[in-house]
Short mmCIF file of C-alpha atoms and ligand atoms in Angstrom, two decimals:
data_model
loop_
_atom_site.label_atom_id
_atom_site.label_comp_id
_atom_site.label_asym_id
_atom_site.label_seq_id
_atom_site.Cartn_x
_atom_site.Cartn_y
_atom_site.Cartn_z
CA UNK A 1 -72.92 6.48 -1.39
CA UNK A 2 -71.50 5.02 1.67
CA UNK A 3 -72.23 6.67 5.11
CA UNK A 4 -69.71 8.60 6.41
CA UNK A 5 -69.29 8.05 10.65
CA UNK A 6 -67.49 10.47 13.10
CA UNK A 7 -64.31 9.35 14.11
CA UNK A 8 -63.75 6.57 16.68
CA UNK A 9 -63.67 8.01 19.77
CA UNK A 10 -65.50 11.28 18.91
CA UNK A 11 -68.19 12.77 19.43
CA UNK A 12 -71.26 14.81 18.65
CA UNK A 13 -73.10 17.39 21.18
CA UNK A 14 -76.31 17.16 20.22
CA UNK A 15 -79.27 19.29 21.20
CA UNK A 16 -80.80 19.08 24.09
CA UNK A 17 -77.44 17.89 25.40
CA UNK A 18 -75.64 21.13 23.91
CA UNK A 19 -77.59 23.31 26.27
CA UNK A 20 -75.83 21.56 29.41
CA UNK A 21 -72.64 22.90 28.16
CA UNK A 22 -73.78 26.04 26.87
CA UNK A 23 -74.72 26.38 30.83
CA UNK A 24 -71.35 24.58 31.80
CA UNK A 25 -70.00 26.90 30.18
CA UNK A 26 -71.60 30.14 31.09
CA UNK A 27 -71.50 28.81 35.13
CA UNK A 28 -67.74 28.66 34.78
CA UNK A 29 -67.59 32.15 33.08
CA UNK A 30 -69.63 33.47 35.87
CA UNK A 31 -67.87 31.67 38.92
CA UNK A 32 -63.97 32.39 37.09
CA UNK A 33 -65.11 36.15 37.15
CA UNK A 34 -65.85 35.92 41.36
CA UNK A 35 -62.48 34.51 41.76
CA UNK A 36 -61.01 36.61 39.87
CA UNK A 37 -59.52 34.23 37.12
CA UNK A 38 -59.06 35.03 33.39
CA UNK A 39 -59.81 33.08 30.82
CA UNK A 40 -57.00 32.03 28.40
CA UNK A 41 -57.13 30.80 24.62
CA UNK A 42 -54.41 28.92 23.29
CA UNK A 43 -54.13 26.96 19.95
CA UNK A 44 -55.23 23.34 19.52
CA UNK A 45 -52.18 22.48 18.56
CA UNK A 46 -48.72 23.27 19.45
CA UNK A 47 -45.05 22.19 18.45
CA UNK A 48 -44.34 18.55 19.94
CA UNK A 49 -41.63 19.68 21.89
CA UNK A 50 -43.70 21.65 24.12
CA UNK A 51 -45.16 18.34 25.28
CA UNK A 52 -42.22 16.28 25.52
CA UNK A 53 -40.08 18.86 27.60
CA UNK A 54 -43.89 20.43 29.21
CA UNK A 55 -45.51 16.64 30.18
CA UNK A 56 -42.95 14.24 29.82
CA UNK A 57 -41.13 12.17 27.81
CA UNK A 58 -41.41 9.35 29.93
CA UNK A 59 -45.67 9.77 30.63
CA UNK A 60 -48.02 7.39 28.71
CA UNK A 61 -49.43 10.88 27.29
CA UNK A 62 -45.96 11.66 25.04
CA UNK A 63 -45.28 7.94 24.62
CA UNK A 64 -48.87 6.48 23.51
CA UNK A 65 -51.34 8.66 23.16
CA UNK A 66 -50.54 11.89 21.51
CA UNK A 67 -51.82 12.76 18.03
CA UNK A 68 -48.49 13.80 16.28
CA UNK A 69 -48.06 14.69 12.43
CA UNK A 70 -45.50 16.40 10.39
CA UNK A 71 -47.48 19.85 8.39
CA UNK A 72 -46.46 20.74 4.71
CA UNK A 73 -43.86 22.67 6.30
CA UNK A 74 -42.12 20.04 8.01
CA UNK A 75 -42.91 20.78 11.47
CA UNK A 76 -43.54 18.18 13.71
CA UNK A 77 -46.90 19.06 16.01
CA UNK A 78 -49.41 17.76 18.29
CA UNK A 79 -52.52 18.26 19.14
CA UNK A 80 -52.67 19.65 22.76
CA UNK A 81 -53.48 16.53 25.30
CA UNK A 82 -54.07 18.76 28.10
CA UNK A 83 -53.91 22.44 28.71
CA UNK A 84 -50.95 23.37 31.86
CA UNK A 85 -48.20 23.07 29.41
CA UNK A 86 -49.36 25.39 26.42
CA UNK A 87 -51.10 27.76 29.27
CA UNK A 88 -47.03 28.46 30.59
CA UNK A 89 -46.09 28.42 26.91
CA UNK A 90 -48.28 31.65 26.71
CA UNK A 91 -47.31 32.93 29.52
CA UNK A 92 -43.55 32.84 29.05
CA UNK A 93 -44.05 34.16 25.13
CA UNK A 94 -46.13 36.94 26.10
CA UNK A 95 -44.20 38.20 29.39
CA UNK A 96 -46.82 37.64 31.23
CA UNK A 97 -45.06 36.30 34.25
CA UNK A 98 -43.53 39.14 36.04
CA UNK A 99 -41.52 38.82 39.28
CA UNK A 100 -44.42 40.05 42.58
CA UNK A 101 -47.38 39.12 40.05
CA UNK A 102 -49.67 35.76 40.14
CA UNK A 103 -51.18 35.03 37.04
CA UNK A 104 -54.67 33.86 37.70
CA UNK A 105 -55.89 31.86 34.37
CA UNK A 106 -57.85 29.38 33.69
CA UNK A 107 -59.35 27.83 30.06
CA UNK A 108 -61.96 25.18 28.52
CA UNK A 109 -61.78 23.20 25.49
CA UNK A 110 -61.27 20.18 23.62
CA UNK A 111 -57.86 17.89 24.29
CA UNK A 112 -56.87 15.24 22.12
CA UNK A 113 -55.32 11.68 22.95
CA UNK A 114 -55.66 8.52 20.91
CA UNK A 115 -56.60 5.99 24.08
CA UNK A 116 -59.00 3.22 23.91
CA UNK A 117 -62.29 4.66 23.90
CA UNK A 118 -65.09 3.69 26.88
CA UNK A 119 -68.01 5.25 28.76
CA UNK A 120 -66.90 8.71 29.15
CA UNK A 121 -63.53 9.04 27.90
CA UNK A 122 -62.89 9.82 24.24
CA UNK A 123 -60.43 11.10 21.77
CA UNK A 124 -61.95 14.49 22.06
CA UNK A 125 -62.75 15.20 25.29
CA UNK A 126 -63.03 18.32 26.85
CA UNK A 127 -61.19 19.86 29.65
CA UNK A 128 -61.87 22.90 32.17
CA UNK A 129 -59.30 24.32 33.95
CA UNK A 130 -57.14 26.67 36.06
CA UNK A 131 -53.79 28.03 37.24
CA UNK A 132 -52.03 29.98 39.57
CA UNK A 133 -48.80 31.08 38.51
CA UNK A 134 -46.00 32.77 39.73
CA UNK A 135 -46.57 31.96 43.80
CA UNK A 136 -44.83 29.02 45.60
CA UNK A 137 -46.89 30.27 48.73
CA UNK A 138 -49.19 27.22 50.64
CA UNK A 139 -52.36 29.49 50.09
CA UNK A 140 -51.87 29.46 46.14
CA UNK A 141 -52.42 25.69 46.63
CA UNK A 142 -55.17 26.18 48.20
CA UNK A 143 -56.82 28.71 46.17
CA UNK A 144 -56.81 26.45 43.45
CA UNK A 145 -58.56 23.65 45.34
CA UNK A 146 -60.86 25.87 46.20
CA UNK A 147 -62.10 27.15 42.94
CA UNK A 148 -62.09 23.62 41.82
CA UNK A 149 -64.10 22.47 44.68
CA UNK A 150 -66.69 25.86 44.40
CA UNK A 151 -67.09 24.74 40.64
CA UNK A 152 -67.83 20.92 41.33
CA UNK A 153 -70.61 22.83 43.27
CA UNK A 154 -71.81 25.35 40.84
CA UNK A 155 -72.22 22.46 38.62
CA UNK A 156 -74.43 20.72 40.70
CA UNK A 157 -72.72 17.56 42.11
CA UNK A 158 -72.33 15.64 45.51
CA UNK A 159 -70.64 13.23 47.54
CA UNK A 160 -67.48 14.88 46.63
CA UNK A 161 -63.94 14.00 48.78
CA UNK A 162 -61.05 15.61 48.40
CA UNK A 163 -57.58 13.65 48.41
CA UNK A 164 -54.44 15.06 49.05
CA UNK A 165 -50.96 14.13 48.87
CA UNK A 166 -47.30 15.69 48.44
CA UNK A 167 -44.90 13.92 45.94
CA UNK A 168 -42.02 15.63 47.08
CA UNK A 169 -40.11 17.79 45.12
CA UNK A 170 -36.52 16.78 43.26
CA UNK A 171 -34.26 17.28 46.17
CA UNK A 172 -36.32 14.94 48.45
CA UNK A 173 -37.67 12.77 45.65
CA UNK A 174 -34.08 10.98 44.79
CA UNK A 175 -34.62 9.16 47.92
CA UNK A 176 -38.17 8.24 48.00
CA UNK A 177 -37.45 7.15 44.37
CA UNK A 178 -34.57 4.71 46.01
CA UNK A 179 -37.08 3.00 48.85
CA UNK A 180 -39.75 2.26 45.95
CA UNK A 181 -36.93 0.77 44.01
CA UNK A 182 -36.20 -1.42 47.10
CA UNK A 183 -39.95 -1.97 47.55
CA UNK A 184 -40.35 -3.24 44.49
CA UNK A 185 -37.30 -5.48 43.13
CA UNK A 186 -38.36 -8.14 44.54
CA UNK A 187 -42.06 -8.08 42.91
CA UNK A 188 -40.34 -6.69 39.24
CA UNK A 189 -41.20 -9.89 37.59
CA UNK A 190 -44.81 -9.83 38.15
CA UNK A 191 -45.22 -6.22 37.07
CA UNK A 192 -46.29 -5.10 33.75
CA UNK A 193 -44.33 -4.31 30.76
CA UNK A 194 -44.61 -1.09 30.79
CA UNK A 195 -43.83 -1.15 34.34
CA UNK A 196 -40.71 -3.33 34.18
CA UNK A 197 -39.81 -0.07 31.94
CA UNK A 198 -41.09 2.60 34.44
CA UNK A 199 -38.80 0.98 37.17
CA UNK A 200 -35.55 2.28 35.73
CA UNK A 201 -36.96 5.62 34.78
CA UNK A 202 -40.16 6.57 37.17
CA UNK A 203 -40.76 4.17 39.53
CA UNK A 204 -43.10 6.82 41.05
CA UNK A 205 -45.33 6.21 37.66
CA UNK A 206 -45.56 2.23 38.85
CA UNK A 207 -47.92 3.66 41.61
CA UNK A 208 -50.27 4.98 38.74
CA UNK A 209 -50.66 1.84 36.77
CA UNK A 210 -54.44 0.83 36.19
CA UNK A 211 -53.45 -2.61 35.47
CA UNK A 212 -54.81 -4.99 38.01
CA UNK A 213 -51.79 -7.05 38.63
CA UNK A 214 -49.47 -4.15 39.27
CA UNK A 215 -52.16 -2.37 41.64
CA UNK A 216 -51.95 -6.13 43.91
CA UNK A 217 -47.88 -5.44 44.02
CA UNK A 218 -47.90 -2.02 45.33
CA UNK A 219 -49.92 -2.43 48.40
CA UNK A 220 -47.94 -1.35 51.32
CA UNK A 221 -45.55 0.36 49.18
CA UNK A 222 -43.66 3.22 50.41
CA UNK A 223 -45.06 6.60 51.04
CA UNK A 224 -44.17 9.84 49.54
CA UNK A 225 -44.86 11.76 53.26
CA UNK A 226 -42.19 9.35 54.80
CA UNK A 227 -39.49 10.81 53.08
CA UNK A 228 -40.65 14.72 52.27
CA UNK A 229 -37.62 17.06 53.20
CA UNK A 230 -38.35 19.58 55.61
CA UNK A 231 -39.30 22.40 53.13
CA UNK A 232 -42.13 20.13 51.56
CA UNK A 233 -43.07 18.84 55.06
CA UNK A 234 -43.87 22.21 55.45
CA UNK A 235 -45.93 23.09 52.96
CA UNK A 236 -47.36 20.04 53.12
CA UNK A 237 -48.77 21.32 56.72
CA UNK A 238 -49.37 24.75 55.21
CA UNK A 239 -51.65 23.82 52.92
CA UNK A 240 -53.41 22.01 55.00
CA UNK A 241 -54.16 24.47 57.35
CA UNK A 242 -55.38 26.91 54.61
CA UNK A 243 -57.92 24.32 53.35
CA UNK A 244 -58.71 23.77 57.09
CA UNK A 245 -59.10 27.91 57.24
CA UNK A 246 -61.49 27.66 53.81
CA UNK A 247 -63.50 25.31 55.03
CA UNK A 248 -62.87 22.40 52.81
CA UNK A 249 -62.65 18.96 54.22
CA UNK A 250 -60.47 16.41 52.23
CA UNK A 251 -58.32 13.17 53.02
CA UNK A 252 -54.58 12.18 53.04
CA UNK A 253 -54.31 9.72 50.34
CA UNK A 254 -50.26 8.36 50.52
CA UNK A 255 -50.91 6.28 46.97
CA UNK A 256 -51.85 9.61 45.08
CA UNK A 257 -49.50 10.21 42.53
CA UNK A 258 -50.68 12.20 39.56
CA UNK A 259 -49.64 10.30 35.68
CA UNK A 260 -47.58 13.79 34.51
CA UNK A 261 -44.12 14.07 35.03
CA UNK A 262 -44.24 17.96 35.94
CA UNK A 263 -45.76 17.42 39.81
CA UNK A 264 -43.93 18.84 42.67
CA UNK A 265 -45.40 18.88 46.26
CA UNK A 266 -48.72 19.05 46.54
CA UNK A 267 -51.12 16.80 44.23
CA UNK A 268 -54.50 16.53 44.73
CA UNK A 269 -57.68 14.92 43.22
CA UNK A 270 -61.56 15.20 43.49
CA UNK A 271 -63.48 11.90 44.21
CA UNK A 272 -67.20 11.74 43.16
CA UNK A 273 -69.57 8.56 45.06
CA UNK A 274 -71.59 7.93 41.97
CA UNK A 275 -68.71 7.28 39.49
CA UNK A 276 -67.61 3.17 40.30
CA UNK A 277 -64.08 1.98 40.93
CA UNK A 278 -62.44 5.28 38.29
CA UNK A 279 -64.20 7.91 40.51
CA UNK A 280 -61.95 10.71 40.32
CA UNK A 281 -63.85 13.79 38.64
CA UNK A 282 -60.26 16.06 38.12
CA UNK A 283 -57.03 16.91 40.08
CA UNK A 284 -54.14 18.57 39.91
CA UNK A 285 -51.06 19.97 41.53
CA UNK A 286 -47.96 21.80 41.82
CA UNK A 287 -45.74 22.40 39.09
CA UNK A 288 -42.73 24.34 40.14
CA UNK A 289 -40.64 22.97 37.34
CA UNK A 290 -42.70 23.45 34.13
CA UNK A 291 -41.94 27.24 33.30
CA UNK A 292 -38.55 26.65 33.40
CA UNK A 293 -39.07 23.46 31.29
CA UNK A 294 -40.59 25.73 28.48
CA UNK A 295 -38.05 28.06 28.09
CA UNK A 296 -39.11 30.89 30.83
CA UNK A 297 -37.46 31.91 33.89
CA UNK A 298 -38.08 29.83 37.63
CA UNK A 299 -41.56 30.20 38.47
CA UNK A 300 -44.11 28.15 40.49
CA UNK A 301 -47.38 27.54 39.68
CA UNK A 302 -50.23 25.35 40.67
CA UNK A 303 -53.52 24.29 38.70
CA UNK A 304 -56.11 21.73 38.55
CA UNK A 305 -58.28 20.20 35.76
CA UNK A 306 -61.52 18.47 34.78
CA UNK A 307 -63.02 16.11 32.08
CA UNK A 308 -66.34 17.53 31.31
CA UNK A 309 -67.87 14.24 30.24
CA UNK A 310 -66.75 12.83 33.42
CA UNK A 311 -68.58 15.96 34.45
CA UNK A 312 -71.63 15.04 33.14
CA UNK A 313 -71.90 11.50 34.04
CA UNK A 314 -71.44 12.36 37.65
CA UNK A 315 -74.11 14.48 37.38
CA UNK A 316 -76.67 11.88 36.00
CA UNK A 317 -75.43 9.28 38.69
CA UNK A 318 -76.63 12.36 40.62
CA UNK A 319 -80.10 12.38 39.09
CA UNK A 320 -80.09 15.62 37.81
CA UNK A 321 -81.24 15.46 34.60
CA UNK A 322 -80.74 18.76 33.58
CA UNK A 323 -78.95 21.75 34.02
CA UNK A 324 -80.63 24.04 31.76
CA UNK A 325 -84.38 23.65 30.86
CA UNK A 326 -85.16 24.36 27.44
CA UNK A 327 -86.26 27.77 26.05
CA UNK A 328 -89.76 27.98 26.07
CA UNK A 329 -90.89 31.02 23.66
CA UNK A 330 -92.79 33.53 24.89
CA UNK A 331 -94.87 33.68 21.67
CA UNK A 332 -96.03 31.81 18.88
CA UNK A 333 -97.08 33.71 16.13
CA UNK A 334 -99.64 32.15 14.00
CA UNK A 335 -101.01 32.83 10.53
CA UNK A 336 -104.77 32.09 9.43
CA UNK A 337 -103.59 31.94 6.08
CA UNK A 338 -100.08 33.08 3.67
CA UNK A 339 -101.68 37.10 3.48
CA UNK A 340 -100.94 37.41 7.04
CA UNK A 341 -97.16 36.67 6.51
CA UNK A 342 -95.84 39.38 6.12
CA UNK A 343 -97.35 40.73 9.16
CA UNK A 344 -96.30 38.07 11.30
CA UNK A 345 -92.60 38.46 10.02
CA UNK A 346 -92.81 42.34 10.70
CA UNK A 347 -94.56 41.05 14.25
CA UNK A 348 -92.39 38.50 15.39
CA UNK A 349 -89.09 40.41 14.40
CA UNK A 350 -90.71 42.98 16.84
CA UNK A 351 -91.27 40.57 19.48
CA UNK A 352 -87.88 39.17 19.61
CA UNK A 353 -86.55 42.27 21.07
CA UNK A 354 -88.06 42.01 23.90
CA UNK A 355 -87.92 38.10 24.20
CA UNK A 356 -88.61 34.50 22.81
CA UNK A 357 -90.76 34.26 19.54
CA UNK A 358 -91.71 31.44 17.43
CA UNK A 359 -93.63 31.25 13.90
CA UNK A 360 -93.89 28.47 11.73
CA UNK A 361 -91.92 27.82 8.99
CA UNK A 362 -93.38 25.77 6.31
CA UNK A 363 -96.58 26.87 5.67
CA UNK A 364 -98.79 25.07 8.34
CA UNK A 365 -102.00 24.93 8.73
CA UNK A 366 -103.62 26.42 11.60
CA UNK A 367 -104.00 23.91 13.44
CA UNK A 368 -101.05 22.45 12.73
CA UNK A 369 -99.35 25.70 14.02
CA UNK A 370 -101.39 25.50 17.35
CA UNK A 371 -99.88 22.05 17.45
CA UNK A 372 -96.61 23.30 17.27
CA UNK A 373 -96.68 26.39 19.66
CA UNK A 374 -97.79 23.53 22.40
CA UNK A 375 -94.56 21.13 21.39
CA UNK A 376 -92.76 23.90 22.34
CA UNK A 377 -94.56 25.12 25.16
CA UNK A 378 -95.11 28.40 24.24
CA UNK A 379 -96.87 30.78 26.64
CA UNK A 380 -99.18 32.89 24.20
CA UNK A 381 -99.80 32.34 20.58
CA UNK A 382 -101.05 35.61 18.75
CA UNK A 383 -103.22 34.34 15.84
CA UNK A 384 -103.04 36.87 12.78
CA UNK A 385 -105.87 36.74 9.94
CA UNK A 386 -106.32 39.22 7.38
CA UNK A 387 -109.38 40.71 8.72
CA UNK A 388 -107.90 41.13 12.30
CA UNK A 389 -105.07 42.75 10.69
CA UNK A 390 -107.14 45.20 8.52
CA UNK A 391 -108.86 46.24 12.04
CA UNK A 392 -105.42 46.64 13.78
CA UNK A 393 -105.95 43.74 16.31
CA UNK A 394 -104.98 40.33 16.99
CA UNK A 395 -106.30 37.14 18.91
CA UNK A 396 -103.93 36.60 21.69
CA UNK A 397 -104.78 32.92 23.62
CA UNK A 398 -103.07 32.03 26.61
CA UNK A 399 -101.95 28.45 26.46
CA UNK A 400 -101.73 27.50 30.54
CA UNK A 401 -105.21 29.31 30.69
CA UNK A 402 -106.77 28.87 27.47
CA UNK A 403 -108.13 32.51 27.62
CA UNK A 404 -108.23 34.39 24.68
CA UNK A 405 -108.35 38.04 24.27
CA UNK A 406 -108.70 40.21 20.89
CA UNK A 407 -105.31 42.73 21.80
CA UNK A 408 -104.18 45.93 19.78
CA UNK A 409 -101.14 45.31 17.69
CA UNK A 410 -99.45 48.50 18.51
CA UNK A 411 -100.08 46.60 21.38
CA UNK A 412 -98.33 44.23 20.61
CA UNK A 413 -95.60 45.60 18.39
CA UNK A 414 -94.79 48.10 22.00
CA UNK A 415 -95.57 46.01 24.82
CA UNK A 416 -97.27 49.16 25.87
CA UNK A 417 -99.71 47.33 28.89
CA UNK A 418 -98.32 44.31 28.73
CA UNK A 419 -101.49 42.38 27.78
CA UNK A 420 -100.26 40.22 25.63
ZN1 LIG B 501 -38.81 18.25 48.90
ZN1 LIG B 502 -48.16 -1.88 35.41
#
């Protein structure tokens, strides 16, 4: 029979590579739980229009890329492309947003978006991230680049900048909106298609496209800080005073616009040195809009998120090779021959209490076992024989040391003395 692939675009975690995101994983766990974030589940897949109203009709994410199907029930859903819009879903079906609270969240998973597949980006990819909802305060901002920036560290990597930028909010964007339309009339014809489209609708989105000839036409465009009304001027400032205050150092960056339509004031990404010309590792912003655009009651909220394969490939242009080294066991429990099995089972059941014990599996021989316990790098392999069992003992060798020592097996089964 024919071979049957994964999925363009997919892909498998394999061990060893699995046990950098089992630590990913347990290093955002630990770091959510000292800034006091919780961690929120939602489905994999939600009704469409949560995505339409939540990201945008107009982004490339609703028009191109989202994997859409009709159930047997005739409901028309998508599988989630990123996580902000069903995270305010949740929190406007479950009343979680109550006027004086902030909602600390934040969640990890896979995402789904049919886009053309290269070195780390996929169909399935997976995303980390976090929000703050329910303040419009400059320090909520902040907060969130904060535990963004403290997890790029926990993870490991460096030569991180931070870029910053406000894209106005919709009583000051009408205008800005109006000068990039100016800007670029007269260069319309040489933009993209889907630009010629965006220039009607979001000319803001123009300032995101990754074609090459668009990026030529929109040097020197307009910036976003030129024509923020006094309350986003403000904040603006605020916010960077807090990250001043926090002790993160970052850069204005006047081109930053982030590709969702549900931005308001501050947006933000996270620059790694290792990752080429596409060397943003995550971002985010302010959403003040997107509750209300769900269905809940006004209330603002600010959040970031990261691609852990882009993750992961910063870290090896890092050169660290791994974030978790492999579980050596403590023990190897070996067998002189198929009487002492039963002995070794009852032994290395015991010995797994306490911590990390091997035995072989498919009726090795001795030395074949020996050969084994060093692949793994075991520290001690007890060797169990009939007669050594009869007199209550086993031969304990130390594999660093090469020592070996005949040790009780109450011994043993106790840890009483610790010999072995
Ligand atoms: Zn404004
Ligand atoms: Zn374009």
């Amino acid at each position: 029979m024919a071979k049957i692939q994964a999925p363009r675009g997919t892909h498998d975690i394999l061990p060893p590579e699995s046990r950098h995101w089992i630590e990913m994983e347990r290093r955002t766990h630990e770091l959510m739980r000292r800034w006091g974030f919780e961690e929120i589940r939602t489905p994999m897949f939600e009704s469409e229009e949560l995505f339409v109203r939540g990201v945008g009709q107009g982004s490339d994410i609703v028009r191109k890329e989202m994997y859409t199907f009709t159930d047997k029930g005739d409901r028309r859903l998508s599988l989630r492309p990123e996580g902000t819009a069903s995270v305010a879903r949740a929190a406007v079906e479950h009343g979680m947003l109550q006027p004086g609270r902030v909602l600390k969240l934040y969640y990890q998973g896979p995402m789904f978006r049919y886009d053309r597949p290269a070195a780390g980006r996929y169909r399935q990819f997976h995303q980390m991230g976090a929000e703050v909802i329910g303040s419009a305060a400059p320090v909520a901002d902040a907060e969130i680049i904060g535990v963004f920036w403290a997890w790029l560290l926990e993870m490991g990597l460096q030569g991180l900048t931070v870029r910053l930028n406000s894209v106005g909010c919709p009583v000051c964007r009408p205008a800005y909106r109006e000068r990039l339309r100016d800007f670029l009339r007269p260069k319309l014809e040489w933009l993209c298609g889907d630009c010629k489209e965006r220039f009607e609708k979001n000319p803001m989105r123009i300032l995101d496209c990754k074609v090459p000839g668009c990026q030529a036409e929109i040097v020197g465009a307009p910036s976003t800080l030129d024509s923020l009304g006094e309350e986003c001027r403000t904040h603006f400032e605020e916010v960077q005073a807090c990250l001043q205050a926090a002790g993160i150092r970052f850069e204005i960056d006047p081109g930053l616009v982030r590709g969702l339509d549900y931005y308001t004031k501050t947006a933000f990404e996270v620059h790694h040195a290792g990752l080429g010309a596409q060397s943003a590792v995550g971002g985010g912003g302010r959403y003040d809009g997107l509750v209300e655009e769900v269905g809940g009651g006004s209330s603002p909220g600010v959040g970031f998120s990261t691609g852990l394969e882009r993750i992961l490939l910063a870290l090896e242009a890092d050169g660290v090779a791994e974030l978790a080294p492999p579980a050596r066991p403590d023990w190897f429990v070996a067998t002189v021959n198929s009487d002492a099995r039963d002995e070794a089972l009852r032994l290395v059941t015991a010995l797994r209490r306490r911590g990390a014990a091997e035995m072989d599996l498919s009726g090795a021989s001795l030395k074949s076992q020996f050969k084994q316990a060093d692949r793994l790098g075991a520290a001690k392999v007890i060797v169990l024989g009939p007669r050594e069992i009869e007199r209550g003992v086993a031969m304990v060798r130390d594999m660093a040391t090469h020592q070996e020592n005949e040790v009780p097996l109450k011994e043993l089964y106790t840890g009483g003395s610790e010999s072995a």
